[in-house]
CSV table of C-alpha atoms in Angstrom, one decimal:
chain,number,residue,atom,x,y,z
A,297,MET,CA,0.0,0.0,0.0
A,298,THR,CA,1.3,3.5,-0.9
A,299,GLU,CA,0.2,6.6,1.0
A,300,ARG,CA,0.7,10.3,0.7
A,301,SER,CA,-0.4,13.3,2.9
A,302,ALA,CA,-3.6,15.1,2.2
A,303,SER,CA,-4.8,18.7,3.0
A,304,ALA,CA,-5.3,19.6,6.7
A,305,GLY,CA,-8.4,17.9,8.0
A,306,ASP,CA,-8.6,15.4,5.2
A,307,PRO,CA,-7.7,11.7,5.7
A,308,PRO,CA,-4.5,10.7,4.0
A,309,VAL,CA,-4.8,9.4,0.4
A,310,ARG,CA,-3.6,5.8,0.1
A,311,CYS,CA,-3.3,3.5,-2.9
A,312,ASP,CA,-4.2,-0.2,-2.6
A,313,SER,CA,-3.0,-2.5,-5.3
A,314,ARG,CA,-4.4,-5.9,-6.0
A,315,ASP,CA,-3.3,-8.7,-8.4
A,316,MET,CA,-6.0,-10.4,-10.4
A,317,GLU,CA,-6.4,-12.3,-13.7
A,318,ALA,CA,-8.0,-10.6,-16.8
A,319,ALA,CA,-9.4,-12.7,-19.6
A,320,GLY,CA,-7.3,-12.5,-22.7
A,321,ALA,CA,-8.2,-13.8,-26.2
A,322,THR,CA,-7.0,-17.3,-25.5
A,323,GLY,CA,-6.6,-17.5,-21.7
A,324,PRO,CA,-6.0,-15.6,-18.5
A,325,LEU,CA,-3.6,-12.7,-18.3
A,326,PRO,CA,-1.8,-11.1,-15.3
A,327,ALA,CA,-3.4,-7.8,-14.2
A,328,ARG,CA,-3.0,-5.5,-11.3
A,329,LEU,CA,-5.6,-3.0,-10.1
A,330,HIS,CA,-4.6,0.3,-8.4
A,331,MET,CA,-7.2,2.3,-6.5
A,332,ALA,CA,-6.8,5.3,-4.2
A,333,GLY,CA,-9.0,6.0,-1.2
A,334,PRO,CA,-10.8,6.6,0.9
A,335,VAL,CA,-13.5,7.2,-1.7
A,336,ALA,CA,-17.2,6.2,-1.4
A,337,GLY,CA,-18.8,4.3,-4.2
A,338,LYS,CA,-17.5,3.2,-7.6
A,339,ARG,CA,-15.0,5.3,-9.7
A,340,ASP,CA,-16.0,7.1,-12.9
A,341,THR,CA,-12.9,6.3,-14.9
A,342,LEU,CA,-10.9,3.2,-15.6
A,343,VAL,CA,-7.4,3.5,-17.2
A,344,VAL,CA,-6.2,0.3,-18.8
A,345,PHE,CA,-2.4,0.5,-19.1
A,346,PHE,CA,-0.2,-1.7,-21.4
A,347,HIS,CA,3.5,-2.1,-20.5
A,348,GLY,CA,6.5,-1.6,-22.8
A,349,GLY,CA,9.2,-4.1,-23.6
A,350,GLY,CA,9.3,-4.1,-27.4
A,351,PHE,CA,6.6,-6.8,-27.6
A,352,VAL,CA,9.2,-9.4,-26.3
A,353,GLY,CA,9.6,-8.4,-22.7
A,354,GLY,CA,8.3,-6.3,-19.9
A,355,SER,CA,5.6,-6.9,-17.3
A,356,ILE,CA,2.8,-5.3,-15.4
A,357,ASP,CA,5.3,-4.6,-12.6
A,358,GLU,CA,7.0,-1.8,-14.6
A,359,ALA,CA,4.1,0.7,-14.2
A,360,ASP,CA,3.4,0.2,-10.5
A,361,GLU,CA,4.8,3.5,-9.3
A,362,PHE,CA,3.3,5.6,-12.1
A,363,LEU,CA,-0.2,4.1,-11.8
A,364,ARG,CA,-0.2,4.5,-8.0
A,365,GLN,CA,0.7,8.2,-8.4
A,366,LEU,CA,-1.9,8.6,-11.1
A,367,VAL,CA,-4.8,7.3,-9.0
A,368,MET,CA,-3.6,9.2,-5.9
A,369,ALA,CA,-3.6,12.4,-8.0
A,370,ASP,CA,-7.3,11.8,-8.7
A,371,PRO,CA,-9.1,9.2,-6.7
A,372,ARG,CA,-12.1,9.3,-9.1
A,373,GLN,CA,-10.3,6.8,-11.3
A,374,VAL,CA,-8.9,3.3,-11.0
A,375,ALA,CA,-6.0,1.9,-13.1
A,376,LEU,CA,-5.5,-1.6,-14.4
A,377,ALA,CA,-2.1,-2.7,-15.6
A,378,ALA,CA,-2.8,-5.5,-18.1
A,379,GLY,CA,-0.5,-8.1,-19.5
A,380,TYR,CA,-0.6,-9.5,-23.0
A,381,THR,CA,0.9,-12.3,-25.0
A,382,LEU,CA,4.6,-11.6,-25.9
A,383,ALA,CA,5.9,-12.3,-29.3
A,384,CYS,CA,8.2,-15.1,-28.1
A,385,ALA,CA,5.0,-17.1,-27.3
A,386,SER,CA,2.9,-15.9,-30.2
A,387,PRO,CA,3.5,-13.0,-32.7
A,388,PHE,CA,1.1,-10.5,-34.1
A,389,PRO,CA,-1.9,-10.3,-33.8
A,390,ALA,CA,-2.0,-12.2,-30.5
A,391,ALA,CA,-1.2,-9.1,-28.4
A,392,VAL,CA,-3.8,-7.0,-30.2
A,393,GLU,CA,-6.5,-9.6,-29.6
A,394,ASP,CA,-5.5,-9.8,-25.9
A,395,ALA,CA,-5.7,-6.0,-25.6
A,396,HIS,CA,-9.2,-5.9,-27.0
A,397,ALA,CA,-10.3,-8.9,-24.9
A,398,VAL,CA,-9.1,-7.2,-21.8
A,399,LEU,CA,-11.3,-4.1,-22.5
A,400,LEU,CA,-14.3,-6.4,-23.1
A,401,TRP,CA,-13.5,-8.2,-19.9
A,402,ALA,CA,-13.3,-4.9,-18.0
A,403,LYS,CA,-16.7,-3.8,-19.2
A,404,LYS,CA,-18.2,-7.1,-18.0
A,405,ASN,CA,-16.5,-7.0,-14.6
A,406,LYS,CA,-17.1,-3.4,-13.5
A,407,ALA,CA,-18.0,-4.4,-10.0
A,408,LYS,CA,-14.7,-6.3,-9.5
A,409,LEU,CA,-12.8,-3.2,-10.6
A,410,ALA,CA,-14.8,-0.7,-8.4
A,411,TRP,CA,-15.7,1.1,-11.6
A,412,ASN,CA,-19.1,2.4,-12.7
A,413,GLY,CA,-18.5,1.9,-16.4
A,414,LYS,CA,-18.7,5.5,-17.4
A,415,ARG,CA,-15.3,6.3,-18.9
A,416,LEU,CA,-12.7,3.9,-20.3
A,417,ILE,CA,-9.3,5.2,-21.2
A,418,VAL,CA,-6.4,3.1,-22.8
A,419,ALA,CA,-2.8,4.0,-22.2
A,420,GLY,CA,0.6,2.5,-22.7
A,421,ILE,CA,4.3,3.1,-23.3
A,422,GLU,CA,6.4,2.1,-26.3
A,423,ALA,CA,5.0,-1.3,-27.4
A,424,GLY,CA,2.2,-0.9,-25.0
A,425,ALA,CA,1.4,2.5,-26.6
A,426,ASN,CA,1.2,0.7,-29.9
A,427,LEU,CA,-1.4,-1.6,-28.4
A,428,ALA,CA,-3.3,1.4,-26.9
A,429,ALA,CA,-3.4,3.1,-30.3
A,430,VAL,CA,-4.3,-0.1,-32.1
A,431,VAL,CA,-7.0,-1.2,-29.7
A,432,SER,CA,-8.6,2.2,-30.2
A,433,LEU,CA,-8.9,1.2,-33.9
A,434,VAL,CA,-10.1,-2.3,-33.1
A,435,ALA,CA,-12.7,-1.0,-30.6
A,436,ARG,CA,-14.0,1.4,-33.3
A,437,ASP,CA,-14.1,-1.3,-36.0
A,438,ARG,CA,-15.7,-3.9,-33.8
A,439,GLY,CA,-18.3,-1.7,-32.3
A,440,GLY,CA,-16.9,-1.3,-28.8
A,441,PRO,CA,-16.2,-0.9,-26.1
A,442,ALA,CA,-16.5,2.8,-26.3
A,443,LEU,CA,-13.3,4.7,-25.3
A,444,ALA,CA,-13.1,8.1,-23.8
A,445,GLY,CA,-9.4,8.7,-24.6
A,446,GLN,CA,-6.0,7.2,-25.5
A,447,VAL,CA,-2.7,8.1,-23.9
A,448,LEU,CA,0.3,7.1,-26.0
A,449,ILE,CA,3.7,7.5,-24.3
A,450,MET,CA,6.8,7.3,-26.6
A,451,PRO,CA,4.7,5.0,-28.9
A,452,MET,CA,6.2,2.4,-31.3
A,453,LEU,CA,4.1,3.1,-34.4
A,454,ASP,CA,6.4,2.5,-37.4
A,455,PRO,CA,7.7,-1.1,-37.9
A,456,GLY,CA,9.7,0.2,-40.9
A,457,LEU,CA,11.9,2.3,-38.5
A,458,SER,CA,12.0,4.9,-41.3
A,459,THR,CA,11.7,8.2,-39.4
A,460,CYS,CA,14.6,10.6,-39.1
A,461,SER,CA,14.7,10.4,-35.3
A,462,MET,CA,14.9,6.7,-35.5
A,463,ARG,CA,17.8,6.7,-38.0
A,464,THR,CA,19.8,9.7,-36.9
A,465,MET,CA,20.0,11.0,-33.3
A,466,PRO,CA,22.5,13.7,-32.3
A,467,ALA,CA,25.9,12.2,-31.7
A,468,CYS,CA,26.6,14.7,-29.0
A,469,LEU,CA,24.0,13.3,-26.7
A,470,ASP,CA,25.5,12.2,-23.4
A,471,LYS,CA,23.0,9.3,-23.5
A,472,ALA,CA,23.9,8.2,-27.1
A,473,THR,CA,24.5,4.6,-26.0
A,474,VAL,CA,21.1,4.4,-24.3
A,475,VAL,CA,19.4,6.0,-27.3
A,476,ASP,CA,21.1,3.4,-29.6
A,477,ASP,CA,19.9,0.6,-27.3
A,478,VAL,CA,16.3,1.8,-27.6
A,479,ALA,CA,16.5,1.8,-31.4
A,480,ARG,CA,18.1,-1.6,-31.4
A,481,THR,CA,15.5,-2.9,-29.0
A,482,CYS,CA,12.7,-1.6,-31.3
A,483,ALA,CA,14.2,-3.4,-34.3
A,484,GLU,CA,14.6,-6.7,-32.5
A,485,GLY,CA,11.1,-6.5,-31.1
A,486,TYR,CA,9.5,-5.8,-34.4
A,487,ARG,CA,11.4,-8.8,-36.0
A,488,ALA,CA,9.9,-11.1,-33.4
A,489,TYR,CA,6.5,-9.5,-33.3
A,490,LEU,CA,6.1,-9.3,-37.1
A,491,PRO,CA,7.9,-12.2,-38.6
A,492,ASN,CA,5.6,-12.0,-41.7
A,493,ALA,CA,6.9,-8.9,-43.6
A,494,ALA,CA,3.4,-8.3,-45.1
A,495,ASP,CA,2.1,-7.6,-41.6
A,496,ARG,CA,4.3,-4.5,-41.2
A,497,THR,CA,1.9,-2.3,-43.1
A,498,HIS,CA,-1.2,-3.7,-41.4
A,499,PRO,CA,-2.9,-0.8,-39.5
A,500,TYR,CA,-3.3,-3.1,-36.5
A,501,ALA,CA,0.5,-3.4,-36.4
A,502,SER,CA,1.4,0.1,-37.6
A,503,PRO,CA,-1.4,2.6,-36.9
A,504,LEU,CA,0.7,5.1,-38.7
A,505,GLN,CA,-0.2,3.2,-41.9
A,506,SER,CA,-3.9,3.5,-41.3
A,507,SER,CA,-6.0,5.4,-43.9
A,508,ARG,CA,-9.0,5.4,-41.5
A,509,LEU,CA,-8.4,7.5,-38.5
A,510,LYS,CA,-11.9,9.1,-38.0
A,511,ASN,CA,-14.1,8.4,-35.1
A,512,LEU,CA,-11.3,7.6,-32.7
A,513,PRO,CA,-11.1,8.8,-29.1
A,514,PRO,CA,-9.3,12.0,-28.1
A,515,ALA,CA,-5.5,11.4,-27.8
A,516,LEU,CA,-2.6,12.6,-25.7
A,517,ILE,CA,0.7,11.7,-27.4
A,518,LEU,CA,4.0,12.2,-25.5
A,519,SER,CA,7.5,12.0,-26.8
A,520,ALA,CA,10.9,13.3,-25.7
A,521,ASP,CA,13.6,15.4,-27.4
A,522,ASP,CA,16.1,12.5,-27.5
A,523,ASP,CA,13.7,9.7,-28.2
A,524,PRO,CA,14.2,7.7,-31.4
A,525,LEU,CA,10.4,7.2,-31.4
A,526,ARG,CA,9.8,11.0,-31.4
A,527,ASP,CA,9.1,11.6,-35.1
A,528,GLU,CA,6.6,8.7,-35.5
A,529,ALA,CA,4.7,9.9,-32.4
A,530,GLU,CA,4.4,13.4,-33.8
A,531,GLN,CA,3.5,12.2,-37.3
A,532,TYR,CA,0.7,10.1,-35.8
A,533,GLY,CA,-0.5,13.1,-33.8
A,534,ALA,CA,-0.6,15.2,-36.9
A,535,ARG,CA,-2.5,12.5,-38.8
A,536,LEU,CA,-5.1,12.3,-36.0
A,537,ILE,CA,-5.5,16.0,-35.9
A,538,GLY,CA,-6.0,16.0,-39.7
A,539,ALA,CA,-8.7,13.4,-39.2
A,540,GLY,CA,-10.5,15.7,-36.8
A,541,ILE,CA,-9.6,13.8,-33.6
A,542,PRO,CA,-9.0,16.1,-30.6
A,543,THR,CA,-5.3,15.4,-30.0
A,544,ALA,CA,-2.5,17.0,-27.9
A,545,VAL,CA,1.0,16.2,-28.9
A,546,LYS,CA,3.7,17.1,-26.4
A,547,ARG,CA,7.5,16.8,-26.7
A,548,LEU,CA,9.1,16.6,-23.3
A,549,PRO,CA,12.7,17.4,-22.3
A,550,PRO,CA,15.1,14.5,-22.3
A,551,PRO,CA,14.4,12.4,-19.2
A,552,PRO,CA,17.4,11.5,-17.1
A,553,LEU,CA,17.6,7.9,-18.3
A,554,GLU,CA,20.5,5.7,-17.3
A,555,GLU,CA,19.3,2.6,-19.1
A,556,PRO,CA,16.4,1.9,-21.6
A,557,GLY,CA,14.5,0.0,-18.9
A,558,GLY,CA,14.1,3.1,-16.9
A,559,ARG,CA,11.8,4.8,-19.4
A,560,SER,CA,8.5,3.8,-17.6
A,561,ASP,CA,9.9,5.2,-14.3
A,562,CYS,CA,10.6,8.5,-16.0
A,563,VAL,CA,6.9,8.8,-17.0
A,564,CYS,CA,6.1,9.4,-13.3
A,565,THR,CA,8.5,12.4,-13.1
A,566,PHE,CA,8.1,14.0,-16.5
A,567,ALA,CA,4.6,13.2,-17.7
A,568,LEU,CA,2.3,12.6,-14.8
A,569,ALA,CA,0.9,16.1,-14.7
A,570,GLU,CA,0.3,16.0,-18.5
A,571,ILE,CA,-1.5,12.7,-18.3
A,572,ALA,CA,-3.5,13.5,-15.2
A,573,ALA,CA,-4.7,16.8,-16.8
A,574,PHE,CA,-5.7,15.0,-20.1
A,575,ILE,CA,-7.7,12.4,-18.2
A,576,ASP,CA,-9.4,15.1,-16.1
A,577,LEU,CA,-10.6,16.8,-19.4
A,578,GLN,CA,-12.4,13.6,-20.4
A,579,HIS,CA,-14.7,13.7,-17.3
């Protein structure tokens, strides 16, 4: 349990986290619910978060601190970190089908999640942000569940790795080695996730390739100055705006990363306020 101080006279805000299983497309998936209190009744907003790891690694543990801070910032919401099938077990579209199945499961299990079913928001980082963007397309195409927003943090959206920021980052960066590691991780992840080259242009693998971007939920897209994924994030934001989707695109200062695996942790420090404000706008 995590706890922080509240205003004078108010009880302290705490966060309770509880492990559970969500229903995936072919079987149970690990999930963890984060909920702040004390709050009477069910919450209005559920944020479903998909972890990073380049489609081949990562776990629901990575977002613990971020999601705890998020729900403590606004106890009207609960957050569910959801696992999905990794490419080493089954490549595309297994993770996509899992992501959509989790949303359907959440709608059917509102009471278990202390959620009243009003607002559902998808979010993720890197590969998880790809899934958040893609499941927004899938939910639209399959008639639900309805989404109130999508939060894409440093999203992987271009399996072709063709953007300028992916191919050339400033050599003077102190963290050049870390940046190179991120780019290499993306390439290795896509090779495992999309072994069939023809899938690399499928909109459910690369939303940047989609020609149908209307009727999607409002989006917040976050990148960073030194992020190889920066350009594809901003290109997707521009395309959503062009399709009439309310979209905020933010480029953050370089986070103080010491290793690629620390990117999720940096979200807490550098993007929490942006994300909390975006979610609040969807109320």
